Amino acid sequence: MVCLLPPQGRPEPPVPLADFLDTLNGVPYGAYAMDMNRTILFWNRSAERITGHKQAQVIGRQCYEVLFGIPEQPVAPNCTGGCLTLALAEAERVAPAAHVRMRCASGKRIRVAVMTLNVPETATEPHMLLHLFHEEVRQPGPWKESSAVRGSRKLSRRANSQANEGSGRTNPLTPREWEVVKLLREGYDTGAIAKRLHLSTHTVRNYVRNAREKLDAPSRLALVLAAQRLGLL
């Protein structure tokens, strides 16, 4: 069983994962856990309150179906064939915090900030991803969504259209832009990419900006997902 160890110096025994998840029912943040097949295993009361989705209705369903209203597709699946969060988890890396539009039970979409925690597999527990989220307060003036979901939805529609027409995909990125995006997917930051490719950080940022413009990606996370969705990686 996965256990969460107490801080050093405290005599309390480790907390089993099941007990830890149970305590999340009392926190004001939405929380849900899924396995590496994107199946929802846990859904707390705050998640019910924020989204309107009841626990009994979501346990056992796919995360992308519940949270984004995306059905599984056999061709160019949106949010199913190139999930960066899963890719990073498999590489023992943690996905960065993201801002997304989450679908409520009513069909309304709300803006939420999401943080992901990686819970590794043990002899008695599967590899899981724990997501904590809260609804963002609307600020005066226009709000620009900075999520991978926004960019990936557009690109998935393009990919589906290409697949339906039987046309092949082309790579709009230059070889160097492709190298930079590939390293972004592997978790490298600007400085590490610059060192690895023997470039200046300014040049790396230019490559990232150009690639984002070409793939209509609002963020670096969206850029990697967009490239994966189009089969460029």
CSV table of C-alpha atoms in Angstrom, one decimal:
chain,number,residue,atom,x,y,z
A,1,MET,CA,0.0,0.0,0.0
A,2,VAL,CA,1.2,3.5,-0.8
A,3,CYS,CA,2.0,5.4,2.4
A,4,LEU,CA,2.7,9.1,2.9
A,5,LEU,CA,5.5,9.6,5.4
A,6,PRO,CA,5.2,12.1,8.2
A,7,PRO,CA,7.8,15.0,8.5
A,8,GLN,CA,11.1,14.1,10.2
A,9,GLY,CA,11.0,14.0,13.9
A,10,ARG,CA,7.4,13.1,14.2
A,11,PRO,CA,6.5,9.7,15.8
A,12,GLU,CA,3.2,9.1,13.9
A,13,PRO,CA,3.2,6.1,11.5
A,14,PRO,CA,2.9,6.5,7.8
A,15,VAL,CA,-0.5,7.4,6.4
A,16,PRO,CA,-1.9,4.8,4.0
A,17,LEU,CA,-3.0,6.2,0.6
A,18,ALA,CA,-6.6,5.3,1.1
A,19,ASP,CA,-6.7,7.2,4.4
A,20,PHE,CA,-5.0,10.2,2.8
A,21,LEU,CA,-7.5,10.3,0.0
A,22,ASP,CA,-10.3,10.1,2.5
A,23,THR,CA,-9.0,13.2,4.2
A,24,LEU,CA,-9.2,15.0,0.9
A,25,ASN,CA,-13.0,14.8,1.1
A,26,GLY,CA,-12.8,17.6,3.7
A,27,VAL,CA,-10.6,20.1,1.8
A,28,PRO,CA,-12.0,23.1,-0.1
A,29,TYR,CA,-10.2,22.1,-3.3
A,30,GLY,CA,-11.5,19.7,-5.9
A,31,ALA,CA,-9.5,16.5,-6.0
A,32,TYR,CA,-9.6,13.5,-8.2
A,33,ALA,CA,-7.2,10.6,-8.9
A,34,MET,CA,-6.9,8.5,-12.1
A,35,ASP,CA,-4.8,5.6,-13.1
A,36,MET,CA,-2.5,5.5,-16.1
A,37,ASN,CA,-5.4,4.4,-18.4
A,38,ARG,CA,-7.1,7.7,-17.6
A,39,THR,CA,-9.8,6.0,-15.5
A,40,ILE,CA,-11.1,8.1,-12.5
A,41,LEU,CA,-10.6,6.2,-9.2
A,42,PHE,CA,-11.4,9.0,-6.7
A,43,TRP,CA,-13.5,12.1,-6.7
A,44,ASN,CA,-13.9,14.3,-3.6
A,45,ARG,CA,-16.9,16.3,-2.3
A,46,SER,CA,-15.4,19.6,-3.4
A,47,ALA,CA,-15.0,18.3,-6.9
A,48,GLU,CA,-18.8,17.5,-6.8
A,49,ARG,CA,-19.5,21.0,-5.5
A,50,ILE,CA,-17.4,22.8,-8.1
A,51,THR,CA,-18.4,20.8,-11.2
A,52,GLY,CA,-21.8,19.3,-10.3
A,53,HIS,CA,-20.5,15.8,-11.3
A,54,LYS,CA,-21.4,13.3,-8.6
A,55,GLN,CA,-18.9,10.7,-7.4
A,56,ALA,CA,-21.1,7.8,-8.4
A,57,GLN,CA,-21.4,9.3,-11.9
A,58,VAL,CA,-17.7,9.7,-12.6
A,59,ILE,CA,-15.9,6.8,-10.9
A,60,GLY,CA,-14.7,4.4,-13.5
A,61,ARG,CA,-15.2,6.8,-16.4
A,62,GLN,CA,-12.4,8.4,-18.5
A,63,CYS,CA,-11.1,11.8,-17.2
A,64,TYR,CA,-11.3,13.5,-20.6
A,65,GLU,CA,-14.9,12.4,-21.1
A,66,VAL,CA,-16.0,13.7,-17.7
A,67,LEU,CA,-14.0,16.9,-17.5
A,68,PHE,CA,-13.9,18.1,-21.1
A,69,GLY,CA,-16.8,16.3,-22.7
A,70,ILE,CA,-14.5,14.7,-25.2
A,71,PRO,CA,-15.6,11.2,-26.4
A,72,GLU,CA,-12.8,8.7,-27.3
A,73,GLN,CA,-12.1,8.8,-31.0
A,74,PRO,CA,-10.4,6.0,-33.0
A,75,VAL,CA,-8.6,8.5,-35.3
A,76,ALA,CA,-6.6,11.5,-34.0
A,77,PRO,CA,-8.1,11.3,-30.5
A,78,ASN,CA,-8.3,14.6,-28.7
A,79,CYS,CA,-6.7,14.5,-25.2
A,80,THR,CA,-6.4,10.7,-25.4
A,81,GLY,CA,-3.4,9.9,-27.7
A,82,GLY,CA,-0.9,12.5,-26.5
A,83,CYS,CA,-1.5,13.4,-22.9
A,84,LEU,CA,1.6,15.3,-21.6
A,85,THR,CA,0.7,14.7,-18.0
A,86,LEU,CA,0.8,10.9,-18.6
A,87,ALA,CA,3.9,11.2,-20.7
A,88,LEU,CA,5.7,13.1,-17.9
A,89,ALA,CA,4.5,10.7,-15.2
A,90,GLU,CA,5.8,7.7,-17.2
A,91,ALA,CA,9.2,9.5,-17.3
A,92,GLU,CA,8.9,10.1,-13.5
A,93,ARG,CA,8.4,13.9,-14.1
A,94,VAL,CA,5.7,16.1,-12.7
A,95,ALA,CA,3.5,18.1,-15.1
A,96,PRO,CA,3.5,21.8,-14.5
A,97,ALA,CA,0.4,23.6,-13.1
A,98,ALA,CA,-2.1,24.4,-15.8
A,99,HIS,CA,-5.2,26.6,-16.4
A,100,VAL,CA,-8.0,24.9,-18.2
A,101,ARG,CA,-11.7,25.2,-18.9
A,102,MET,CA,-13.4,22.3,-17.2
A,103,ARG,CA,-16.9,21.1,-18.2
A,104,CYS,CA,-19.6,21.0,-15.4
A,105,ALA,CA,-22.5,18.6,-15.3
A,106,SER,CA,-24.7,21.4,-16.5
A,107,GLY,CA,-22.6,21.7,-19.7
A,108,LYS,CA,-21.1,25.1,-18.6
A,109,ARG,CA,-17.4,25.5,-18.7
A,110,ILE,CA,-15.5,27.0,-15.8
A,111,ARG,CA,-11.9,28.2,-15.5
A,112,VAL,CA,-9.8,26.2,-13.0
A,113,ALA,CA,-6.2,26.0,-12.0
A,114,VAL,CA,-5.0,22.4,-11.8
A,115,MET,CA,-1.9,20.9,-10.0
A,116,THR,CA,-0.8,17.3,-10.5
A,117,LEU,CA,0.9,15.0,-8.1
A,118,ASN,CA,2.5,11.7,-9.2
A,119,VAL,CA,1.8,8.6,-7.0
A,120,PRO,CA,4.1,5.8,-8.1
A,121,GLU,CA,3.1,2.2,-8.3
A,122,THR,CA,3.7,-0.2,-5.5
A,123,ALA,CA,3.1,-3.9,-4.9
A,124,THR,CA,-0.5,-3.2,-3.8
A,125,GLU,CA,-1.4,0.1,-5.4
A,126,PRO,CA,-1.4,1.1,-9.1
A,127,HIS,CA,0.5,4.1,-10.5
A,128,MET,CA,-1.9,7.1,-10.0
A,129,LEU,CA,-2.1,10.8,-10.8
A,130,LEU,CA,-3.7,13.0,-8.2
A,131,HIS,CA,-5.1,16.3,-9.4
A,132,LEU,CA,-6.0,19.2,-7.2
A,133,PHE,CA,-8.0,22.1,-8.7
A,134,HIS,CA,-9.9,25.2,-7.8
A,135,GLU,CA,-12.1,27.6,-9.7
A,136,GLU,CA,-10.4,30.8,-10.7
A,137,VAL,CA,-12.0,34.1,-9.7
A,138,ARG,CA,-12.8,36.2,-12.7
A,139,GLN,CA,-10.7,39.3,-13.0
A,140,PRO,CA,-11.8,42.6,-14.6
A,141,GLY,CA,-11.0,42.7,-18.3
A,142,PRO,CA,-10.6,39.9,-20.8
A,143,TRP,CA,-9.1,36.6,-19.6
A,144,LYS,CA,-6.9,34.6,-22.0
A,145,GLU,CA,-7.0,30.8,-21.4
A,146,SER,CA,-3.4,29.5,-21.0
A,147,SER,CA,-4.2,25.8,-21.1
A,148,ALA,CA,-3.1,23.0,-23.3
A,149,VAL,CA,-6.7,22.0,-23.7
A,150,ARG,CA,-7.6,25.2,-25.6
A,151,GLY,CA,-4.8,24.8,-28.2
A,152,SER,CA,-5.2,21.0,-28.4
A,153,ARG,CA,-8.9,21.2,-29.2
A,154,LYS,CA,-8.3,23.4,-32.3
A,155,LEU,CA,-5.5,21.2,-33.5
A,156,SER,CA,-7.5,18.0,-32.9
A,157,ARG,CA,-10.2,19.3,-35.1
A,158,ARG,CA,-7.7,20.0,-37.8
A,159,ALA,CA,-6.2,16.5,-37.4
A,160,ASN,CA,-9.6,14.9,-37.5
A,161,SER,CA,-10.5,16.9,-40.7
A,162,GLN,CA,-7.2,15.7,-42.3
A,163,ALA,CA,-7.8,12.1,-41.3
A,164,ASN,CA,-11.4,12.2,-42.7
A,165,GLU,CA,-10.2,13.6,-46.0
A,166,GLY,CA,-7.4,11.0,-46.1
A,167,SER,CA,-4.7,13.7,-46.4
A,168,GLY,CA,-1.3,13.2,-44.8
A,169,ARG,CA,0.1,15.5,-42.1
A,170,THR,CA,3.0,17.8,-42.9
A,171,ASN,CA,5.5,19.3,-40.4
A,172,PRO,CA,5.3,23.1,-40.3
A,173,LEU,CA,8.3,23.3,-37.9
A,174,THR,CA,11.9,23.8,-39.0
A,175,PRO,CA,14.4,21.0,-37.9
A,176,ARG,CA,15.7,23.2,-35.1
A,177,GLU,CA,12.2,24.2,-33.9
A,178,TRP,CA,11.4,20.5,-33.9
A,179,GLU,CA,14.5,19.7,-31.7
A,180,VAL,CA,13.5,22.4,-29.2
A,181,VAL,CA,9.9,21.2,-28.9
A,182,LYS,CA,11.1,17.6,-28.5
A,183,LEU,CA,13.3,18.7,-25.6
A,184,LEU,CA,10.4,20.6,-24.1
A,185,ARG,CA,8.4,17.4,-24.1
A,186,GLU,CA,11.3,15.7,-22.2
A,187,GLY,CA,11.0,18.4,-19.5
A,188,TYR,CA,14.0,20.6,-20.3
A,189,ASP,CA,13.8,24.3,-19.5
A,190,THR,CA,15.1,27.1,-21.7
A,191,GLY,CA,18.6,27.1,-20.1
A,192,ALA,CA,19.0,23.3,-20.4
A,193,ILE,CA,17.8,23.4,-24.0
A,194,ALA,CA,20.3,26.1,-24.9
A,195,LYS,CA,23.2,24.2,-23.3
A,196,ARG,CA,22.2,20.9,-25.0
A,197,LEU,CA,21.9,22.5,-28.5
A,198,HIS,CA,24.8,25.0,-28.0
A,199,LEU,CA,22.5,28.0,-28.5
A,200,SER,CA,21.8,31.2,-26.5
A,201,THR,CA,18.7,31.3,-24.3
A,202,HIS,CA,17.4,34.2,-26.5
A,203,THR,CA,17.6,32.0,-29.6
A,204,VAL,CA,15.8,29.1,-27.8
A,205,ARG,CA,13.0,31.5,-26.8
A,206,ASN,CA,12.7,32.6,-30.4
A,207,TYR,CA,12.3,29.0,-31.6
A,208,VAL,CA,9.7,28.4,-29.0
A,209,ARG,CA,7.8,31.5,-29.9
A,210,ASN,CA,7.9,30.7,-33.6
A,211,ALA,CA,6.7,27.1,-33.0
A,212,ARG,CA,3.8,28.3,-30.8
A,213,GLU,CA,2.7,30.7,-33.5
A,214,LYS,CA,2.8,28.0,-36.2
A,215,LEU,CA,0.8,25.5,-34.1
A,216,ASP,CA,-1.5,28.2,-32.6
A,217,ALA,CA,-0.4,27.1,-29.1
A,218,PRO,CA,-1.1,29.5,-26.2
A,219,SER,CA,1.6,28.0,-23.9
A,220,ARG,CA,4.6,25.7,-24.0
A,221,LEU,CA,2.5,22.9,-22.6
A,222,ALA,CA,-0.1,23.5,-25.4
A,223,LEU,CA,2.8,23.5,-27.9
A,224,VAL,CA,4.0,20.1,-26.9
A,225,LEU,CA,0.5,18.6,-26.9
A,226,ALA,CA,-0.2,20.2,-30.2
A,227,ALA,CA,3.0,18.7,-31.7
A,228,GLN,CA,2.1,15.3,-30.3
A,229,ARG,CA,-1.5,15.5,-31.6
A,230,LEU,CA,-0.3,16.2,-35.1
A,231,GLY,CA,2.2,13.3,-34.9
A,232,LEU,CA,5.2,15.6,-35.1
A,233,LEU,CA,6.9,14.0,-32.1
